[in-house]
Amino acid sequence: MNETDVVIIGAGHNGLTCAAYLAAAGLRVKVVERRKVVGGAAVTEEFCPGFRNSVAAYTVSLLNPKIIADLKLADHGLKIVERRAQNFLLAPDGSSLLTGEGRTRESLAKLSPRDAERLDEFNRRLEEIADVLRAFVLRAPPNVVEGFGAGAIREGFNALGTANLLRRLSLEQQRTLLDLFTRSAGEMLDDVFESDLIKALFGFDAIVGNYASPYAAGSAYVMLHHAFGEVNGKKGVWGHAIGGMGAISQAMAGAARQAGAEVTIDAGVREVIVERDRVTGVVLDNGETVRAKYVASSVNPKLLYTRLVPSGALGSDFLARIKNWRNGSGTFRMNVALSALPSFTALPGNGDHLTAGIIIAPDLGYMDRAWQDARSQGWSREPIVEILIPSTLDDSLSPPGQHVASLFCQHVAPELSGGRSWDDHREEVADLMIATVDRYAPGFANSVIGRQILSPLDLERQFGLLGGDIFHGALTLNQLFSARPMLGHADYRGPLKGLYHCGSGAHPGGGVTGAPGHNAARVILRDHRALFG
Ligand SMILES: Cc1cc2nc3c(=O)[nH]c(=O)nc-3n(C[C@H](O)[C@H](O)[C@H](O)COP(=O)(O)OP(=O)(O)OC[C@H]3O[C@@H](n4cnc5c(N)ncnc54)[C@H](O)[C@@H]3O)c2cc1C
């Protein structure tokens, strides 16, 4: 048995962020991770001899600049570079759209001069609201509390602060905010644009990790969620961490260890110990007990409360609600080793477009059909695929002359119907994804010399992502902001004393942001100081 101030369940990037802040503030911190490697979904691994890649999360933008600076991640080896082009969208008729600084307007004008005229205004409106989101990312949302005690007063001030931030918006901006939180991305995009590919560019962000049609109410929020990031000070831009996403987690682990935290791998938590309504530690899979004043969990909230916390310790209403926590992203993730770079019919040969996120989902109707097909058959014969080739920006990932690519495929059923298992369909669907890319880049299939496949079931097994949910719970209005993970627990405090949420199941949700870890650390420290001065 060992004693510490805080035990953190899971060494994903949020658990590590939380650990680094707490240890830097002088607390004794122990992070216990089930896998043999830190990073959770932000991890780089050799998936084929000589070829390494970001296994799950694959591109960086949402990682908060304050956290990068506070934890001195650059001193711990983190270097993030911009893509030379942001996105490259392909249509079956051979047309394409290439986006990025100084490129989008010109490329879009070839498809629709009218849309090119409208683009700046659309981006400006989105960006204004993304700025609001940025202001909320490192704040605990107002928490709903019962009664009139100190907690209620504190939350009253928090609500006032939140209202104050919103009050700075003009009435028109508030209308846009309401639209973005409630409407479908598809409707909003149809209102503004006529070109399918520009709608697909924004629409793709609305369905990434969101198992829904782009015409589903609330999908506009997911589009916004993917817009609040930045790379090296450039807002809305996506980039690459040299060495892959694992470089982010490794830098965070370095910062946490340097501050004095102990990070232990191969140390899964079997049970959270609860004594007289207070959490007092955890029991590991090997039977070892770690006693702590506080337990912070970075795992999916449903996993925490249905598998790790003894059910008898929880109120029946709480348990019933958390059992209905909606998981399931519908993403299918592949990493491929390539003997050569692909050549796309729409823009043959090498070029900056090969550093972009290359999106095969030519229009919103295609995305809607992919979702309908997945719901009825498990996956679509015309799947949505984004290809990213990080080795075009980072030669540390593959042998000279060869490459690695991430295939991020949307809209497969989180669970297959009719008693079928992903274990029996993984290879078949992987073949389909590769064949889909091959239609736009003939020869691609032949260039694949190794592959790693992660179905939703594999994402759950490997990373503890229930239903393969990349965000630890859908980003729907009833699971966001003050309701993440539940009304009354948006302040990172769980329903038992001493228990905290520091992962993506807490505000502001999924993505490699570090924000839930940062925000939870602040609350734990506040509570610690209130108890011990
Ligand atoms: C396929 C995929 C693609 C994605 N792409 C991107 C992207 O490109 N960019 C982006 O910003 N975001 C992306 N995301 C989302 C992002 O990766 C996640 O939201 C984020 O990494 C979650 O971080 P976390 O620290 O909150 O949780 P996790 O990374 O899930 O960490 C939780 C940790 O807890 C551990 N754990 C689980 N159970 C136990 C237990 N019983 N005991 C101890 N430890 C346990 C897990 O092994 C894991 O290490 C993607 C996610 C996936 C899955």
XYZ file of C-alpha atoms and ligand atoms in Angstrom:
586
model
C 0.000 0.000 0.000
C 1.205 3.521 -0.632
C -0.027 6.953 0.300
C -0.249 10.092 -1.754
C -2.252 13.303 -1.967
C -3.794 12.673 -5.382
C -4.100 9.551 -7.455
C -5.016 10.147 -11.086
C -6.689 7.357 -13.023
C -5.269 7.250 -16.550
C -2.174 8.825 -18.098
C -3.940 10.224 -21.137
C -2.897 13.768 -21.975
C -5.534 15.205 -19.603
C -4.483 13.049 -16.660
C -0.890 14.092 -17.278
C -1.803 17.775 -17.538
C -3.714 17.577 -14.274
C -0.750 15.796 -12.652
C 1.740 18.393 -13.863
C -0.251 21.316 -12.443
C -0.938 19.600 -9.110
C 2.645 18.460 -8.633
C 3.942 21.919 -9.529
C 1.673 23.298 -6.779
C 3.366 20.998 -4.280
C 0.956 18.079 -4.007
C 2.154 14.493 -4.028
C 0.695 12.983 -7.188
C 0.608 9.445 -8.550
C -0.763 8.720 -12.027
C -1.762 5.129 -12.691
C -2.177 4.009 -16.295
C -3.631 0.720 -17.485
C -1.624 0.567 -20.737
C 2.119 0.005 -21.096
C 2.515 3.453 -22.585
C 1.331 6.920 -21.544
C -0.793 9.196 -23.717
C -4.164 7.482 -24.024
C -5.589 8.493 -27.406
C -2.681 10.911 -27.947
C 0.058 8.374 -28.546
C 2.671 7.452 -31.146
C 3.524 3.804 -31.692
C 5.413 1.646 -34.172
C 2.538 -0.102 -35.927
C 4.651 -1.874 -38.533
C 8.444 -2.458 -38.416
C 10.151 0.870 -39.184
C 6.883 2.842 -39.397
C 5.552 4.944 -36.511
C 2.421 7.035 -36.409
C -0.066 8.732 -34.138
C -2.242 5.719 -33.494
C -5.562 7.424 -32.655
C -5.623 11.256 -32.497
C -3.521 12.414 -35.418
C -3.585 16.197 -35.749
C -3.155 19.131 -33.411
C -4.942 22.440 -33.070
C -7.091 22.363 -29.940
C -4.144 22.023 -27.520
C -4.419 25.101 -25.359
C -1.597 27.653 -25.732
C -1.632 28.514 -21.996
C -1.036 24.860 -21.160
C 1.762 24.613 -23.726
C 3.392 27.628 -22.051
C 2.668 26.746 -18.388
C 4.030 23.216 -18.712
C 6.936 24.425 -20.875
C 6.152 21.680 -23.354
C 8.667 23.035 -25.868
C 11.443 22.535 -23.266
C 10.211 18.938 -22.974
C 10.705 18.411 -26.695
C 7.363 19.438 -28.218
C 7.537 21.047 -31.624
C 4.381 21.701 -33.620
C 4.499 22.590 -37.306
C 1.747 23.859 -39.571
C 0.526 21.873 -42.525
C 1.611 23.586 -45.752
C -1.988 23.322 -46.955
C -4.907 22.780 -44.615
C -7.390 20.597 -46.499
C -7.761 19.051 -49.926
C -11.261 17.946 -50.874
C -11.979 15.677 -53.777
C -15.101 15.155 -55.891
C -15.859 12.213 -58.199
C -16.056 14.534 -61.242
C -12.351 15.368 -60.770
C -12.884 18.783 -59.228
C -11.164 19.643 -55.962
C -10.784 22.346 -53.342
C -7.446 23.195 -51.757
C -7.579 25.278 -48.585
C -5.013 27.045 -46.441
C -3.511 30.474 -45.903
C -3.738 32.431 -49.166
C -5.229 29.502 -51.081
C -8.855 28.906 -50.165
C -10.459 31.866 -51.877
C -8.714 31.332 -55.190
C -9.455 27.611 -55.227
C -13.088 28.171 -54.227
C -13.616 30.898 -56.840
C -13.013 28.244 -59.520
C -15.994 26.312 -58.130
C -18.234 29.222 -57.193
C -17.278 32.910 -57.419
C -20.350 33.663 -55.283
C -19.144 31.364 -52.477
C -15.654 32.860 -52.664
C -17.252 36.256 -52.004
C -19.169 34.882 -49.019
C -16.385 32.878 -47.407
C -14.710 35.658 -45.406
C -17.997 36.727 -43.834
C -18.855 33.118 -42.881
C -15.394 32.589 -41.397
C -15.627 35.884 -39.525
C -18.929 34.877 -37.892
C -17.622 31.430 -36.985
C -14.401 32.897 -35.647
C -16.217 35.424 -33.437
C -18.122 32.621 -31.755
C -15.010 30.414 -31.616
C -13.457 33.287 -29.630
C -16.292 32.980 -27.112
C -15.614 29.270 -26.821
C -11.911 30.010 -26.324
C -12.832 32.279 -23.413
C -14.777 29.408 -21.827
C -12.308 26.602 -22.431
C -10.227 27.195 -19.305
C -13.180 28.130 -17.070
C -15.409 25.748 -15.158
C -18.915 26.249 -16.532
C -21.539 27.487 -14.068
C -22.582 24.504 -12.017
C -26.152 23.929 -10.972
C -26.336 23.510 -7.202
C -29.282 23.064 -4.888
C -29.807 25.236 -1.806
C -28.257 28.563 -0.810
C -24.907 27.579 0.715
C -21.384 28.734 -0.129
C -21.418 26.577 -3.265
C -24.512 28.356 -4.549
C -22.929 31.769 -3.946
C -19.743 30.714 -5.724
C -21.710 29.380 -8.679
C -23.823 32.540 -8.742
C -20.636 34.548 -9.300
C -19.496 32.063 -11.919
C -22.817 32.432 -13.753
C -22.457 36.217 -13.623
C -18.950 35.964 -15.066
C -20.279 33.743 -17.846
C -23.154 36.110 -18.561
C -20.668 38.966 -18.649
C -18.631 37.239 -21.328
C -21.771 36.627 -23.377
C -22.978 40.202 -22.853
C -19.995 41.428 -24.870
C -21.564 39.840 -27.944
C -23.820 41.925 -30.150
C -27.397 40.747 -30.590
C -26.532 39.410 -34.027
C -23.565 37.483 -32.610
C -25.806 36.015 -29.921
C -28.181 34.850 -32.656
C -25.275 33.152 -34.413
C -24.248 31.563 -31.134
C -27.745 30.178 -30.659
C -27.704 28.846 -34.231
C -24.356 27.162 -33.685
C -25.493 25.470 -30.501
C -28.819 24.228 -31.784
C -29.039 24.044 -35.584
C -27.652 21.540 -38.010
C -24.412 22.372 -39.798
C -26.054 21.264 -43.052
C -28.830 23.867 -42.854
C -26.441 26.646 -41.877
C -24.102 25.783 -44.731
C -26.932 25.485 -47.270
C -28.069 28.968 -46.190
C -24.738 30.469 -47.199
C -22.970 28.400 -49.836
C -23.819 26.672 -53.128
C -20.610 24.719 -53.795
C -20.670 21.163 -52.503
C -16.978 21.041 -51.661
C -16.932 24.141 -49.442
C -19.991 22.806 -47.633
C -18.201 19.480 -47.286
C -15.140 21.214 -45.809
C -17.135 22.622 -42.900
C -19.605 19.725 -42.840
C -16.795 17.238 -42.276
C -15.912 19.018 -39.024
C -19.555 18.664 -37.987
C -19.530 14.874 -38.291
C -16.011 14.038 -37.091
C -16.512 11.824 -34.074
C -20.206 12.712 -34.223
C -22.280 9.737 -35.329
C -25.000 11.808 -36.929
C -26.101 13.296 -40.211
C -24.708 16.770 -40.964
C -28.410 17.673 -41.031
C -28.913 16.573 -37.407
C -29.798 19.380 -34.997
C -26.750 20.214 -32.890
C -24.183 19.155 -35.501
C -23.278 22.843 -35.987
C -21.826 22.799 -32.468
C -19.437 19.969 -33.396
C -18.309 22.066 -36.375
C -17.634 24.944 -33.982
C -15.836 22.620 -31.544
C -13.290 21.874 -34.257
C -12.758 25.593 -34.919
C -11.561 26.909 -31.555
C -7.990 25.724 -31.898
C -4.826 27.315 -33.159
C -1.279 26.408 -34.105
C 1.634 28.588 -33.038
C -0.699 31.565 -32.612
C -2.626 31.101 -35.870
C -6.299 30.597 -35.109
C -8.327 27.828 -36.699
C -5.232 26.174 -38.167
C -4.327 22.475 -37.834
C -0.792 21.194 -37.524
C 1.462 18.298 -36.743
C 3.448 17.476 -33.609
C 6.894 16.291 -34.696
C 7.127 12.662 -33.600
C 3.335 12.356 -33.685
C 0.679 13.019 -31.031
C 2.669 10.917 -28.570
C 5.204 13.746 -28.487
C 2.540 15.886 -26.771
C 1.881 13.264 -24.102
C 5.576 12.538 -23.649
C 6.263 16.231 -23.116
C 3.406 16.401 -20.600
C 4.702 13.297 -18.803
C 8.144 14.945 -18.725
C 6.642 18.100 -17.205
C 4.654 16.100 -14.652
C 7.664 13.991 -13.613
C 9.917 17.030 -13.408
C 7.397 18.654 -11.064
C 7.564 15.529 -8.890
C 4.606 13.419 -10.048
C 5.026 9.670 -10.249
C 3.643 8.163 -13.475
C 3.194 4.396 -13.417
C 2.269 2.342 -16.464
C 0.784 -1.152 -16.564
C -1.196 -0.172 -13.479
C -4.892 -0.400 -14.288
C -7.411 0.588 -11.657
C -9.787 -2.203 -10.697
C -11.827 -0.297 -8.156
C -12.191 3.100 -6.547
C -12.258 2.792 -2.763
C -15.194 4.512 -1.071
C -15.404 4.791 2.708
C -18.267 6.652 4.396
C -19.240 8.577 1.242
C -15.663 9.649 0.652
C -13.253 8.359 -1.965
C -10.005 7.325 -0.291
C -7.957 5.672 -3.013
C -7.918 2.966 -5.643
C -7.191 -0.736 -5.933
C -5.047 -1.693 -8.916
C -5.514 -4.745 -11.119
C -2.553 -6.382 -9.343
C -4.308 -5.962 -5.987
C -2.112 -3.110 -4.802
C -3.896 -0.321 -2.924
C -3.045 3.352 -3.381
C -4.516 5.562 -0.671
C -5.068 9.227 -1.492
C -6.870 12.317 -0.261
C -8.264 12.871 -3.758
C -8.910 10.680 -6.781
C -9.102 12.353 -10.197
C -10.402 10.227 -13.037
C -9.541 10.897 -16.668
C -11.509 7.928 -18.029
C -14.897 8.102 -19.723
C -17.440 8.961 -16.985
C -19.624 5.983 -17.821
C -16.631 3.684 -17.478
C -15.773 5.279 -14.124
C -19.208 5.006 -12.612
C -20.376 1.707 -14.062
C -17.109 -0.255 -13.777
C -14.767 1.305 -11.223
C -16.883 2.925 -8.511
C -18.871 0.377 -6.476
C -22.495 0.848 -7.533
C -23.707 0.787 -3.920
C -21.775 3.988 -3.270
C -23.784 5.960 -5.817
C -27.299 7.345 -5.671
C -29.736 5.468 -7.883
C -30.729 8.626 -9.831
C -27.097 9.445 -10.549
C -26.366 5.874 -11.619
C -29.441 5.701 -13.859
C -28.430 8.931 -15.614
C -24.800 8.011 -16.121
C -25.867 4.665 -17.597
C -27.622 6.745 -20.274
C -24.500 8.810 -21.000
C -24.364 8.733 -24.774
C -21.193 7.246 -26.260
C -20.407 6.130 -29.774
C -18.538 8.089 -32.411
C -18.801 5.800 -35.389
C -15.152 6.243 -36.324
C -12.907 3.639 -37.906
C -9.202 4.415 -37.687
C -6.397 2.997 -39.796
C -2.669 3.591 -40.043
C -0.955 2.513 -43.222
C 2.693 2.108 -44.195
C 3.240 3.270 -47.779
C 6.003 2.365 -50.220
C 5.312 5.635 -52.083
C 3.257 8.796 -51.852
C -0.194 8.673 -53.433
C -0.859 10.611 -56.619
C -4.378 12.022 -56.811
C -6.087 12.234 -60.212
C -7.381 15.716 -59.333
C -3.844 17.023 -58.671
C -1.233 14.448 -59.703
C 2.239 14.197 -58.210
C 3.840 15.635 -55.101
C 2.988 19.013 -53.604
C 1.739 20.890 -50.567
C -1.690 19.263 -50.923
C -0.102 16.032 -49.638
C 0.531 17.725 -46.270
C -3.189 18.535 -45.953
C -6.079 16.620 -44.481
C -7.367 15.031 -47.689
C -11.107 14.561 -47.433
C -13.163 12.088 -49.421
C -16.738 13.162 -48.662
C -17.710 15.333 -51.599
C -21.023 16.711 -50.370
C -23.351 16.850 -47.403
C -25.776 14.381 -49.025
C -22.916 11.860 -49.249
C -22.276 12.298 -45.505
C -25.968 11.961 -44.713
C -26.178 8.746 -46.788
C -23.056 7.351 -45.110
C -24.751 7.809 -41.752
C -28.044 6.292 -42.945
C -26.149 3.307 -44.424
C -24.158 2.822 -41.237
C -27.322 2.806 -39.191
C -28.988 0.216 -41.401
C -26.005 -1.912 -42.491
C -23.093 -1.084 -40.178
C -21.102 0.918 -42.721
C -21.513 2.607 -46.067
C -20.282 1.289 -49.407
C -19.345 4.936 -50.003
C -17.500 5.772 -46.787
C -16.144 9.079 -45.530
C -12.344 9.018 -45.356
C -9.812 11.630 -44.345
C -6.224 10.814 -45.247
C -3.344 12.583 -43.578
C 0.264 11.802 -44.507
C 2.302 13.154 -41.565
C 5.581 11.842 -42.965
C 5.386 14.666 -45.546
C 6.091 17.010 -42.610
C 8.069 14.719 -40.327
C 10.758 12.350 -41.579
C 11.118 10.694 -38.154
C 8.072 8.512 -38.783
C 9.073 6.290 -41.695
C 12.139 4.965 -43.514
C 13.583 7.290 -46.190
C 11.454 7.376 -49.345
C 8.548 5.661 -47.638
C 5.594 7.149 -45.806
C 2.888 6.684 -43.196
C -0.706 7.803 -43.486
C -3.596 8.087 -41.057
C -6.995 7.138 -42.406
C -9.745 8.600 -40.254
C -13.031 7.153 -41.469
C -16.404 8.368 -40.247
C -19.768 6.740 -39.929
C -19.450 3.110 -39.148
C -21.843 1.785 -36.535
C -20.293 1.837 -33.044
C -21.875 -1.591 -32.566
C -22.963 -3.833 -35.405
C -26.546 -5.035 -35.425
C -27.815 -8.610 -35.790
C -25.257 -10.145 -33.440
C -22.388 -9.302 -35.797
C -19.021 -8.355 -34.316
C -16.397 -5.927 -35.571
C -13.936 -8.788 -35.046
C -15.470 -10.483 -38.106
C -15.714 -7.378 -40.328
C -12.604 -5.350 -39.506
C -10.528 -6.521 -42.522
C -13.386 -6.227 -45.014
C -14.123 -2.627 -43.995
C -10.405 -1.782 -44.024
C -10.220 -3.068 -47.626
C -13.180 -0.848 -48.506
C -11.485 2.246 -46.999
C -8.318 1.589 -48.986
C -10.298 0.940 -52.185
C -12.145 4.238 -51.617
C -8.857 6.158 -51.533
C -7.609 4.175 -54.528
C -10.543 5.455 -56.633
C -9.162 9.001 -56.237
C -5.470 8.038 -56.213
C -5.007 4.978 -58.448
C -2.114 2.838 -57.216
C -2.692 3.731 -53.560
C -3.864 0.227 -52.657
C -0.715 -1.315 -54.156
C 1.477 1.072 -52.185
C 0.111 -0.143 -48.837
C 2.788 -2.397 -47.318
C 1.452 -2.559 -43.773
C -1.686 -1.585 -41.931
C -3.138 -1.202 -38.476
C -6.904 -1.256 -38.081
C -8.931 0.100 -35.192
C -12.672 -0.508 -35.371
C -14.885 1.124 -32.708
C -14.561 -2.115 -30.726
C -10.762 -1.954 -30.944
C -10.786 1.679 -29.779
C -12.803 0.590 -26.770
C -10.561 -2.382 -25.994
C -7.260 -0.577 -26.469
C -8.010 2.859 -25.069
C -11.102 2.393 -22.894
C -13.078 4.586 -25.306
C -16.569 3.174 -24.776
C -18.353 2.606 -28.079
C -15.183 3.950 -29.703
C -16.271 7.431 -28.620
C -13.363 9.716 -29.365
C -14.703 12.476 -27.100
C -15.566 10.344 -23.985
C -19.236 11.105 -24.686
C -21.149 12.745 -27.511
C -20.935 16.525 -27.852
C -24.687 16.970 -27.741
C -26.367 19.893 -25.999
C -27.475 17.677 -23.089
C -23.839 16.556 -22.562
C -22.070 19.915 -22.919
C -20.982 22.811 -20.771
C -22.932 22.815 -17.445
C -24.278 19.362 -18.315
C -20.883 17.700 -18.826
C -20.891 15.071 -17.466
C -24.153 15.904 -15.684
C -25.989 18.938 -14.330
C -24.701 19.424 -10.798
C -21.239 17.990 -11.587
C -19.868 20.432 -14.140
C -17.412 21.787 -11.569
C -15.120 18.739 -11.994
C -16.338 17.363 -8.644
C -17.992 13.947 -8.714
C -20.913 12.836 -6.561
C -18.584 11.495 -3.834
C -16.291 13.646 -1.719
C -12.723 13.564 -2.937
C -13.616 12.372 -6.453
C -12.917 14.584 -9.487
C -13.278 14.414 -13.285
C -10.186 15.471 -15.235
C -10.732 13.868 -18.669
C -12.647 14.631 -21.846
C -15.938 13.628 -20.231
C -15.733 16.975 -18.422
C -15.949 20.478 -19.923
C -14.879 21.427 -22.590
C -15.013 17.859 -23.870
C -12.999 15.867 -26.334
C -9.946 16.670 -28.353
C -6.320 17.016 -27.388
C -6.839 20.249 -25.459
C -5.444 19.616 -21.968
C -8.279 21.845 -20.739
C -10.243 19.392 -18.544
C -6.978 18.381 -16.847
C -6.034 22.017 -16.272
C -9.478 23.001 -14.975
C -9.799 19.992 -12.682
C -6.379 20.695 -11.157
C -7.524 24.200 -10.287
C -10.613 22.870 -8.470
C -8.657 20.176 -6.612
C -6.146 22.782 -5.451
C -8.931 25.093 -4.328
C -10.524 22.305 -2.292
C -7.164 21.252 -0.885
C -6.390 24.785 0.254
C -9.843 25.119 1.807
C -9.203 21.943 3.805
C -5.515 22.322 4.651
C -4.749 26.016 4.104
C -9.386 7.733 -33.491
C -9.309 9.061 -32.808
C -8.927 10.176 -33.517
C -8.871 11.419 -32.880
N -8.356 12.485 -33.564
C -8.109 13.626 -32.885
C -7.316 14.635 -33.478
O -6.779 14.467 -34.566
N -7.105 15.777 -32.766
C -7.632 15.984 -31.525
O -7.425 17.049 -30.932
N -8.354 15.006 -30.923
C -8.582 13.840 -31.565
N -9.227 12.814 -30.953
C -9.811 13.042 -29.619
C -8.761 13.024 -28.534
O -7.747 12.135 -28.860
C -9.355 12.600 -27.200
O -10.527 13.343 -26.931
C -8.336 12.860 -26.100
O -7.078 12.332 -26.444
C -8.813 12.247 -24.798
O -7.841 12.537 -23.820
P -8.071 12.165 -22.295
O -6.772 12.371 -21.620
O -9.249 12.927 -21.800
O -8.490 10.643 -22.308
P -7.722 9.377 -22.884
O -6.732 9.755 -23.884
O -8.783 8.414 -23.278
O -6.952 8.853 -21.611
C -7.550 8.067 -20.623
C -6.506 7.103 -20.140
O -7.067 6.289 -19.122
C -6.547 4.985 -19.274
N -7.422 4.053 -18.564
C -8.624 3.552 -18.955
N -9.113 2.738 -18.006
C -8.218 2.731 -16.996
C -8.164 2.079 -15.749
N -9.133 1.258 -15.331
N -7.088 2.272 -14.953
C -6.084 3.106 -15.339
N -6.085 3.748 -16.533
C -7.147 3.567 -17.346
C -6.516 4.783 -20.749
O -5.655 3.726 -21.113
C -6.014 6.144 -21.213
O -4.614 6.191 -21.260
C -9.249 11.543 -31.528
C -9.591 10.415 -30.809
C -9.609 9.183 -31.431
C -9.953 7.970 -30.636
